[in-house]
mmCIF file of C-alpha atoms and ligand atoms in Angstrom:
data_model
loop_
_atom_site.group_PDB
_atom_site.id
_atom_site.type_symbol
_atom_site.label_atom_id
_atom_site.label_comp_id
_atom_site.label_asym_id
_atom_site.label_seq_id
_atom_site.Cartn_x
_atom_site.Cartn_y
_atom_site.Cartn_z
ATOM 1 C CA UNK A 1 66.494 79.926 -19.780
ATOM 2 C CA UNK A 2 65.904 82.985 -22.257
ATOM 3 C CA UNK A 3 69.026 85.336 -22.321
ATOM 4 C CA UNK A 4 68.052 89.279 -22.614
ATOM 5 C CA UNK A 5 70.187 91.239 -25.290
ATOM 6 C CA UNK A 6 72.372 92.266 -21.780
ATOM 7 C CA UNK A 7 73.610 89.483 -21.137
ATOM 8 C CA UNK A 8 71.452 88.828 -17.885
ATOM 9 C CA UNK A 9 68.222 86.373 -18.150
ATOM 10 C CA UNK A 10 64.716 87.910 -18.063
ATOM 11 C CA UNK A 11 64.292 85.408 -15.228
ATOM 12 C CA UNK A 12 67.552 86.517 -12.906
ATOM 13 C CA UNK A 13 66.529 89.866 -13.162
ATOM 14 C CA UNK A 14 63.260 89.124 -10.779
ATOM 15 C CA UNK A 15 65.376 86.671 -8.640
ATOM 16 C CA UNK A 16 66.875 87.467 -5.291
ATOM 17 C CA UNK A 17 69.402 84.639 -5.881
ATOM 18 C CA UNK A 18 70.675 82.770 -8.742
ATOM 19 C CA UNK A 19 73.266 80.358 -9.133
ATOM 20 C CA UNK A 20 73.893 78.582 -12.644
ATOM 21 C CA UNK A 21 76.217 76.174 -13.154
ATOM 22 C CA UNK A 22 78.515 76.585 -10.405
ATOM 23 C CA UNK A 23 81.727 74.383 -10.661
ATOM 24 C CA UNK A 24 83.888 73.751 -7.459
ATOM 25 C CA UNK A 25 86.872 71.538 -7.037
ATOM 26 C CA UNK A 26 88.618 71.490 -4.058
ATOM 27 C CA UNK A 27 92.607 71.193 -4.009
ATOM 28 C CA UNK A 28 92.740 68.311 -2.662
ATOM 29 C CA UNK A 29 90.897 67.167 -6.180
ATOM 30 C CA UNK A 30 87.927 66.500 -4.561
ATOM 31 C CA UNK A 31 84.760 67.853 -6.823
ATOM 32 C CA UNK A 32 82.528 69.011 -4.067
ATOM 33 C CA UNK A 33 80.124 71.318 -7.209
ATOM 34 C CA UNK A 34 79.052 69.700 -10.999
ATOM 35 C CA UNK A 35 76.861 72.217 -11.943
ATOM 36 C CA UNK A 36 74.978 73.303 -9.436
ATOM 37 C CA UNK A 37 72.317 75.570 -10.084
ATOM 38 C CA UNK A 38 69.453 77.104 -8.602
ATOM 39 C CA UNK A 39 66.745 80.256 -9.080
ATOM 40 C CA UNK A 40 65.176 81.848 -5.746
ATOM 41 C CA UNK A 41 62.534 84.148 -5.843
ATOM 42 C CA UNK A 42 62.439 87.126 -3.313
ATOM 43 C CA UNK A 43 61.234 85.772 -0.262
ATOM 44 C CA UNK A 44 60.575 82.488 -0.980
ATOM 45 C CA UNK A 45 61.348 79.649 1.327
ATOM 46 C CA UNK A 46 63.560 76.778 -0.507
ATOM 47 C CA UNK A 47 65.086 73.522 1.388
ATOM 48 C CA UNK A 48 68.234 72.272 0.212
ATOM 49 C CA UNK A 49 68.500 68.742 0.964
ATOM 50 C CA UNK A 50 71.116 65.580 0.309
ATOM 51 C CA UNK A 51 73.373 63.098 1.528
ATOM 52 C CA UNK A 52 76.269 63.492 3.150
ATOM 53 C CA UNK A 53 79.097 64.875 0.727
ATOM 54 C CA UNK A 54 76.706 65.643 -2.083
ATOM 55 C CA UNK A 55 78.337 69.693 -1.606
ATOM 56 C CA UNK A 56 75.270 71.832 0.089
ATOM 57 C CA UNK A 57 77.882 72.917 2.288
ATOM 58 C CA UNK A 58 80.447 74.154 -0.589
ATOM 59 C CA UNK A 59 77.270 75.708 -2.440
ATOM 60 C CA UNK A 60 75.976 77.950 0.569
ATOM 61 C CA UNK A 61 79.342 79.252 1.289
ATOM 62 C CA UNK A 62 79.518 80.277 -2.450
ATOM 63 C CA UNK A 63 76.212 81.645 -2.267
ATOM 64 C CA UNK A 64 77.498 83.936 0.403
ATOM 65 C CA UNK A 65 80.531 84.365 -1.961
ATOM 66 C CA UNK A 66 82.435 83.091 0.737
ATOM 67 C CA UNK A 67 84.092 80.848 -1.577
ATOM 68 C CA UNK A 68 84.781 81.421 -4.573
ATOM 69 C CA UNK A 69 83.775 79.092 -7.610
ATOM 70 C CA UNK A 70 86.056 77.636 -10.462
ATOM 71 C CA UNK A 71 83.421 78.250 -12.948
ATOM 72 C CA UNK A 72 79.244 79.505 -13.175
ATOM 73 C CA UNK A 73 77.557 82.299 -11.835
ATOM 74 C CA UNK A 74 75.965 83.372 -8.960
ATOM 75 C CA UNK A 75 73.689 86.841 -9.008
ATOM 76 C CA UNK A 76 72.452 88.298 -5.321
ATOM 77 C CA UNK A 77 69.852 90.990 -6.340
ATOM 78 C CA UNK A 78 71.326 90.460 -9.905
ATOM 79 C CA UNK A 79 74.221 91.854 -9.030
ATOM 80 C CA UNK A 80 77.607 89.038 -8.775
ATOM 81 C CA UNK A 81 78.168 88.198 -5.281
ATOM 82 C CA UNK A 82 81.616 87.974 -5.546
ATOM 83 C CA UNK A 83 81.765 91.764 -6.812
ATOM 84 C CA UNK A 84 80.489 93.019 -3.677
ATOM 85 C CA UNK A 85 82.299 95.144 -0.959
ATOM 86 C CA UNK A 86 81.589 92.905 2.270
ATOM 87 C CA UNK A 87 79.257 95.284 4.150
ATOM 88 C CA UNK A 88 77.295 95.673 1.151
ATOM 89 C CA UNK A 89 77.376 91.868 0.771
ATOM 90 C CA UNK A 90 76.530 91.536 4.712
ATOM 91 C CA UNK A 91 73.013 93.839 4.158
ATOM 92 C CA UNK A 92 71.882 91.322 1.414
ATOM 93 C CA UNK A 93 72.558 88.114 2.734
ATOM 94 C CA UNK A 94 73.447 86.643 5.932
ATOM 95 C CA UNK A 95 74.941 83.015 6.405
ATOM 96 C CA UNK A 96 74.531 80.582 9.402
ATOM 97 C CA UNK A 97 77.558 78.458 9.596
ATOM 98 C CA UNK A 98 77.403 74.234 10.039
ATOM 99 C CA UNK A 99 80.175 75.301 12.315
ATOM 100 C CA UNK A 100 82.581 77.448 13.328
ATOM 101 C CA UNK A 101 86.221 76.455 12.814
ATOM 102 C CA UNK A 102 87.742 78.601 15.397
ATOM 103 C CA UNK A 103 85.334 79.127 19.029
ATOM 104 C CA UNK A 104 85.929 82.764 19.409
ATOM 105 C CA UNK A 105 86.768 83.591 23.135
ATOM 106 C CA UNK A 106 84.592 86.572 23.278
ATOM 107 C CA UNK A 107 80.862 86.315 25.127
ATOM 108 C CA UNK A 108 77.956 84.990 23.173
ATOM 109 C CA UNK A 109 76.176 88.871 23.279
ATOM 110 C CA UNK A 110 79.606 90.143 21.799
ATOM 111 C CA UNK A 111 79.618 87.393 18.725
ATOM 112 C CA UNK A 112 75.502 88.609 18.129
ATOM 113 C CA UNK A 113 76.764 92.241 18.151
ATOM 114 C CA UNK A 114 78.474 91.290 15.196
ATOM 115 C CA UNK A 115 76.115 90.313 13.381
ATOM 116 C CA UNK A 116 75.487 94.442 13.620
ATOM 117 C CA UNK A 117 78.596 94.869 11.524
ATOM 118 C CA UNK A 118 77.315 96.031 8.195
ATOM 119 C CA UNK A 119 74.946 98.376 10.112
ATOM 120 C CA UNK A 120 77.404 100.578 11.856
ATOM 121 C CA UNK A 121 78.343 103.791 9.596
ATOM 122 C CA UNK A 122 81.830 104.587 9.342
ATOM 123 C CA UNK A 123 83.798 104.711 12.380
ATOM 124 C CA UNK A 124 81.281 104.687 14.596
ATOM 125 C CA UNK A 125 80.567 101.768 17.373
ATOM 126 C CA UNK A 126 77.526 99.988 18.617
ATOM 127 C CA UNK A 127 74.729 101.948 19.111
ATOM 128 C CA UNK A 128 71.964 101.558 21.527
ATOM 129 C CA UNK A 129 69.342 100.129 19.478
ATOM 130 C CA UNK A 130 72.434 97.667 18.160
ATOM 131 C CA UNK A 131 72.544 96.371 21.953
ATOM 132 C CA UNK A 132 68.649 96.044 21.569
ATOM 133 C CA UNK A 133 68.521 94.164 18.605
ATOM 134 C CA UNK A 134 71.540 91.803 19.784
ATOM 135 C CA UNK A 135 69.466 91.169 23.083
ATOM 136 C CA UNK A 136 65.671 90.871 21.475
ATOM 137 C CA UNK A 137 67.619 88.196 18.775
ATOM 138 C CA UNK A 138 69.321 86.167 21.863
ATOM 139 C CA UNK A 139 65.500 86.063 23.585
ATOM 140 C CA UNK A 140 64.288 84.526 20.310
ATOM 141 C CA UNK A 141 66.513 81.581 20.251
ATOM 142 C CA UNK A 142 66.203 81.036 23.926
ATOM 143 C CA UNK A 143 69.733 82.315 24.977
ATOM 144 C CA UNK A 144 68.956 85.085 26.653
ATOM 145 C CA UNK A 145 70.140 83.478 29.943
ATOM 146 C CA UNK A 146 73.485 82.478 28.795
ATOM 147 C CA UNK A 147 74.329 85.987 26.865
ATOM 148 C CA UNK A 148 77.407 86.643 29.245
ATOM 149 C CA UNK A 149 79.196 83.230 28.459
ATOM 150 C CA UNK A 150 81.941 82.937 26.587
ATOM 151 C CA UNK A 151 81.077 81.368 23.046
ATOM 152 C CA UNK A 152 83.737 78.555 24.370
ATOM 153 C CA UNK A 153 82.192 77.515 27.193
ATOM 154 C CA UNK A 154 78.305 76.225 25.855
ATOM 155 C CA UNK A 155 77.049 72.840 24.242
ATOM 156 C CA UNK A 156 76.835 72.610 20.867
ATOM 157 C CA UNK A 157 73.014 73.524 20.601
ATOM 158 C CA UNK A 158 73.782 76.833 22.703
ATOM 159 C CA UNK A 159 76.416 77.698 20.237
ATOM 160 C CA UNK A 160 74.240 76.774 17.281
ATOM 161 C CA UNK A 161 71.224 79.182 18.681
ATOM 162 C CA UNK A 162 74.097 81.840 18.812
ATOM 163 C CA UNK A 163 74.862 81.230 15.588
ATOM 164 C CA UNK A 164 70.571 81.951 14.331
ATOM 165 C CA UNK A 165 70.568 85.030 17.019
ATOM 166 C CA UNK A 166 73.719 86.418 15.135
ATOM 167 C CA UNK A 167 71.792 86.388 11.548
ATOM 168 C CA UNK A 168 68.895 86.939 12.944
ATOM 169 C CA UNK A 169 70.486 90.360 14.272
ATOM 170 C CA UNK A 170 71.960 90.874 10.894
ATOM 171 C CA UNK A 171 68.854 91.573 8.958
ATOM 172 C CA UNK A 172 69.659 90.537 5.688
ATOM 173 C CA UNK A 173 67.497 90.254 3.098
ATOM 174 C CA UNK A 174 68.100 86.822 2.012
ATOM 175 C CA UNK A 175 69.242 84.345 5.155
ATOM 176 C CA UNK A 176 71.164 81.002 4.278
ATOM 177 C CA UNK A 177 71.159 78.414 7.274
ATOM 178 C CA UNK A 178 73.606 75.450 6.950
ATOM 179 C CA UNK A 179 71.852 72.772 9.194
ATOM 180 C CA UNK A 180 70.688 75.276 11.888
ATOM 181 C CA UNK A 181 68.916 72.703 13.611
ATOM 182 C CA UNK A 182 71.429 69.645 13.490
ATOM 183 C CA UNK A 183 72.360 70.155 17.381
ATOM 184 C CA UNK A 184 69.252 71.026 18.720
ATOM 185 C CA UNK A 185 66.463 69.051 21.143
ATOM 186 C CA UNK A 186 62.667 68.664 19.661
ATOM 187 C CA UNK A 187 61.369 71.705 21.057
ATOM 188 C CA UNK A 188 64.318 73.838 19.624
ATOM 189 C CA UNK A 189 64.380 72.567 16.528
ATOM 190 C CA UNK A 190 60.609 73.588 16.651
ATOM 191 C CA UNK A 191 61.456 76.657 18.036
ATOM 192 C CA UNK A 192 64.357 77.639 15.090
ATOM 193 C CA UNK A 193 61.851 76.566 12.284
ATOM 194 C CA UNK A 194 59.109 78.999 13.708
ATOM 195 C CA UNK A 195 61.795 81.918 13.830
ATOM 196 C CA UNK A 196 63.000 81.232 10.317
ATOM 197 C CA UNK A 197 58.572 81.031 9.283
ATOM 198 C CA UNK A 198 58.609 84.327 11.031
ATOM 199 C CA UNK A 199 61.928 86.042 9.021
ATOM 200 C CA UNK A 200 59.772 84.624 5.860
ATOM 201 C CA UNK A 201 56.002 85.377 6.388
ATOM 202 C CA UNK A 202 56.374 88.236 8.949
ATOM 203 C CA UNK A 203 59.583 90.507 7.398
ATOM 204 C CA UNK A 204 59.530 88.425 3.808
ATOM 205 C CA UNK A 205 62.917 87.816 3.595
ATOM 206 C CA UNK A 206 64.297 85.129 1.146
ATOM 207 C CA UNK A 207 65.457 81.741 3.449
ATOM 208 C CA UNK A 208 67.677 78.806 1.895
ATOM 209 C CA UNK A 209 68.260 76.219 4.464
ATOM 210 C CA UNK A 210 70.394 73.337 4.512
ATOM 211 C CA UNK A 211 69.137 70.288 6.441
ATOM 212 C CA UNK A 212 68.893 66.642 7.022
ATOM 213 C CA UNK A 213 65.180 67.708 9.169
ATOM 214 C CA UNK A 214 63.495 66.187 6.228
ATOM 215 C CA UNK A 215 59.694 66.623 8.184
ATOM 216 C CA UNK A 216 60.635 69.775 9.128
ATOM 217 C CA UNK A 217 61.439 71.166 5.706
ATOM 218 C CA UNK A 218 58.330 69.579 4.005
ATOM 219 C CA UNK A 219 56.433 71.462 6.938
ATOM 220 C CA UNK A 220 57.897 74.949 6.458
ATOM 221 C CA UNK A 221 59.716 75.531 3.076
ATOM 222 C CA UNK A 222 58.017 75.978 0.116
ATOM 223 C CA UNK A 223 60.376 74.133 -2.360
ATOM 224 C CA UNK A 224 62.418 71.552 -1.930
ATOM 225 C CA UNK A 225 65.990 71.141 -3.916
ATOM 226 C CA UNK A 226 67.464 67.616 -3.863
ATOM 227 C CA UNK A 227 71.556 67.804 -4.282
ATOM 228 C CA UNK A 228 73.648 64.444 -5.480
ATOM 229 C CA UNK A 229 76.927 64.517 -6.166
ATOM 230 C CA UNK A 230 77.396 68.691 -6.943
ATOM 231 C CA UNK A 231 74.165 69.191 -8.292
ATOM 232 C CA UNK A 232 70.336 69.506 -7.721
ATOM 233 C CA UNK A 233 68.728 66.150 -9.084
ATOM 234 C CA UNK A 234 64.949 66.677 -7.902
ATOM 235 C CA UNK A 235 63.713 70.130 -7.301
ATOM 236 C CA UNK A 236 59.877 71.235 -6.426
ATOM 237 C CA UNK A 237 56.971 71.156 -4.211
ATOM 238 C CA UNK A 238 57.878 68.990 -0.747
ATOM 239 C CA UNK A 239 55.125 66.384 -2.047
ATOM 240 C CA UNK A 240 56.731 65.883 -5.166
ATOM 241 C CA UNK A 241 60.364 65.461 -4.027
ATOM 242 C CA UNK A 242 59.665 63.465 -0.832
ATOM 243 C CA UNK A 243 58.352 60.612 -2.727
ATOM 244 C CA UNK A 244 59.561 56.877 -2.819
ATOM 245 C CA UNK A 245 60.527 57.293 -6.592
ATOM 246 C CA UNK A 246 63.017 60.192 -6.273
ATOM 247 C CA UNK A 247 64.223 59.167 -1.911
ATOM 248 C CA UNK A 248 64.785 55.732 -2.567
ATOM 249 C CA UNK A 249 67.342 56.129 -5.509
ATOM 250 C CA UNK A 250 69.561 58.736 -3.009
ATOM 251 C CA UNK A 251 68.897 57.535 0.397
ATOM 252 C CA UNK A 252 68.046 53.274 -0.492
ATOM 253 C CA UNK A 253 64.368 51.806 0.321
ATOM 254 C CA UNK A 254 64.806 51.986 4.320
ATOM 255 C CA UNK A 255 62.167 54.356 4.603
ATOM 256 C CA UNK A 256 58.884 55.393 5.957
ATOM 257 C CA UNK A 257 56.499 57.146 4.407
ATOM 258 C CA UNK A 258 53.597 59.324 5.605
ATOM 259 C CA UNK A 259 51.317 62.463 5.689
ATOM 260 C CA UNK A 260 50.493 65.528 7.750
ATOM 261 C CA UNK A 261 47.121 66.392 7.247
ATOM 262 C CA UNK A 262 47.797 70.328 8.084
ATOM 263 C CA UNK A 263 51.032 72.148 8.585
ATOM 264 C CA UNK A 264 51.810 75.753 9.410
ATOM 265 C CA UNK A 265 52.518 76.183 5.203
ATOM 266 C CA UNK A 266 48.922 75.396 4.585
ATOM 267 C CA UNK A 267 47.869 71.817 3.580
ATOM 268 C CA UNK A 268 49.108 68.253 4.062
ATOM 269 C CA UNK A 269 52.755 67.295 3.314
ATOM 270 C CA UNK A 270 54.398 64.419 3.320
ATOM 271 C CA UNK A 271 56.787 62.518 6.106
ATOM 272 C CA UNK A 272 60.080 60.632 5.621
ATOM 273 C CA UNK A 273 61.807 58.140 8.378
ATOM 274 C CA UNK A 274 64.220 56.099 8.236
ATOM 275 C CA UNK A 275 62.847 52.529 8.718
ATOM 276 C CA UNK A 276 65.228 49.242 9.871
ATOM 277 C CA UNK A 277 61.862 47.065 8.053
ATOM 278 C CA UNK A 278 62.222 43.541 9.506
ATOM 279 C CA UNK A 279 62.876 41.321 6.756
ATOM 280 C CA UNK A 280 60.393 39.119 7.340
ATOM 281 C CA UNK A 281 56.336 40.177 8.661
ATOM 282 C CA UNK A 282 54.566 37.708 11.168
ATOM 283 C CA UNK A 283 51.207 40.210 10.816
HETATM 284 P P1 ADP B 1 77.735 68.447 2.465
HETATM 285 O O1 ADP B 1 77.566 69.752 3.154
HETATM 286 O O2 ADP B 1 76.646 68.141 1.486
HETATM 287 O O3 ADP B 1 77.931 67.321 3.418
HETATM 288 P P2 ADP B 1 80.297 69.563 1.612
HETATM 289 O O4 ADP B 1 80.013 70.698 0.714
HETATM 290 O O5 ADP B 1 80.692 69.877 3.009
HETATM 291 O O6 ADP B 1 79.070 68.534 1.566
HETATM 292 O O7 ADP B 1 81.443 68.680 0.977
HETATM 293 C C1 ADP B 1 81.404 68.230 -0.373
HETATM 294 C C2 ADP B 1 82.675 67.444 -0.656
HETATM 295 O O8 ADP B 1 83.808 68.315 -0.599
HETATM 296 C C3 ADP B 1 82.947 66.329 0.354
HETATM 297 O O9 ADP B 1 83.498 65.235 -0.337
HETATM 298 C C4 ADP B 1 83.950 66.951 1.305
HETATM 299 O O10 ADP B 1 84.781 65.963 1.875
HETATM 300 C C5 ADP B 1 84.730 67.889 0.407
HETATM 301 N N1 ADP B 1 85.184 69.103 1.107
HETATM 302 C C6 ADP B 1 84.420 69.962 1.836
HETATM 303 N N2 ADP B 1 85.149 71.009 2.280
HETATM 304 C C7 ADP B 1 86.411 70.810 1.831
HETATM 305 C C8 ADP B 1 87.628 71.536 1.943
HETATM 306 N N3 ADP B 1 87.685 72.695 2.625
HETATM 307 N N4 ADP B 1 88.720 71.031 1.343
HETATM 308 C C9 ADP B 1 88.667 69.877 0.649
HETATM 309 N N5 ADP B 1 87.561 69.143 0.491
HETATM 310 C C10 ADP B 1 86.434 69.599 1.074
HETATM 311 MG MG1 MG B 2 77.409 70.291 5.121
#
């Protein structure tokens, strides 16, 4: 990467995100970031994907600059993401938990009105068109019907459609998803992949998701990153990260391979499944 006499690269400069090098150790010792890095265009659609443990977790939330990193960079809009005064960091990016580690006892429609947070000016409080917004984003992930309930009283793929209706009310710029789909049936798994299409084609925001929905992300995103151990050890087009070569050294040699002959991204791209292959073939 070229470095411009200012100290910032000719190539972070166009990016809406850039990470480089990012170092993380946990206290408990545990090294959850090696030098993970990553470039993301403005609004391009990138997959993170890994086992468990490998840190896409830790590298989201210090994407967000949630967490702070023990060493590296990370540039939102060029500007350092841990620089930023938090409403100014909630209008560029938005972050959709794995989980939440406290259920907040207020209603589902309350927890999406805060996703309105960085909108309100000054002192003042929800607006009308802040109720809208809230209650259009709870229609698009199929909650409208449980809006009134508290955020402690749903299954865990209620809560997680609450949590895409809360950054989808946020409007951010650039949208991070931590395994927004990992609780949710077929159809809303479908359902949360066509939302996040729509946040990328239709308002062209910049998406990084985080999932195990392997056939999912090689339908939708248009990269693919593949984390090991802290860092990104296969990055590119689904087709050329979803191959045998690159899977079987992270994941073993019990899978499936296939195609889609046309996805919603244009093209064929490739499937992935895990496969128990009998050990021995009678066909
Ligand atoms: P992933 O999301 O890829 O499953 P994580 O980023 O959640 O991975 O975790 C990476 C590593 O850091 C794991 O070994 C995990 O046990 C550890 N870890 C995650 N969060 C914490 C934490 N808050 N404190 C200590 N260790 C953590
Ligand atoms: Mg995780």
């Amino acid at each position: 990467m070229r470095t411009a006499p200012n100290g910032t690269s000719n190539e972070s400069g166009a990016a809406a995100l850039v990470a480089r090098d990012v170092r993380l150790t946990y206290p408990n010792g545990v090294r959850a970031l090696d030098g993970a890095s990553i470039s993301v265009a403005p609004g391009e659609f990138l997959a993170i994907i890994g086992p468990n443990g490998s840190g896409k977790s830790s590298f989201l939330r210090v994407l967000a600059g949630l967490q702070p990193a023990d060493s590296g960079q990370v540039l939102l809009e060029g500007d350092a993401v841990s620089a930023l005064e938090a409403r100014e960091r909630a209008r560029r990016v938005a972050l959709v938990p794995q989980t939440l580690d406290v259920l907040p006892g207020y209603s589902v429609e309350d927890f999406v009105l805060m996703g309105r947070y960085s909108h309100l000016s000054g002192w003042r409080l929800y607006t009308r068109h802040d109720y809208e917004v809230a209650r259009e984003c709870l229609k698009r992930v199929d909650a409208a019907e449980f809006s009134t309930r508290g955020m402690n009283e749903m299954s865990g793929g209620e809560r997680q459609r609450a949590l895409v209706a809360r950054a989808l009310a946020q409007e951010a710029r650039t949208v991070l998803l931590d395994e927004p789909t990992s609780a949710l049936d077929l159809s809303h798994q479908l359902l949360v992949y066509r939302l996040i299409h729509e946040m990328h084609r239709g308002a062209g925001r910049t998406i990084v998701v985080v999932t195990h929905d392997l056939n999912l992300a090689s339908q939708f995103a248009q990269r693919l990153a593949l984390m090991q151990r802290g860092r990104m050890v296969s990055e590119g087009a689904p087709a050329d990260v979803l191959r045998r070569e690159v899977l079987e050294k992270v994941y073993g040699s019990e899978l499936a391979y296939g195609m889609f002959e046309r996805t919603i991204a244009g093209g064929s791209r490739p499937w992935v499944l895990p496969w128990a292959r009998p050990e021995t073939s009678d066909t």
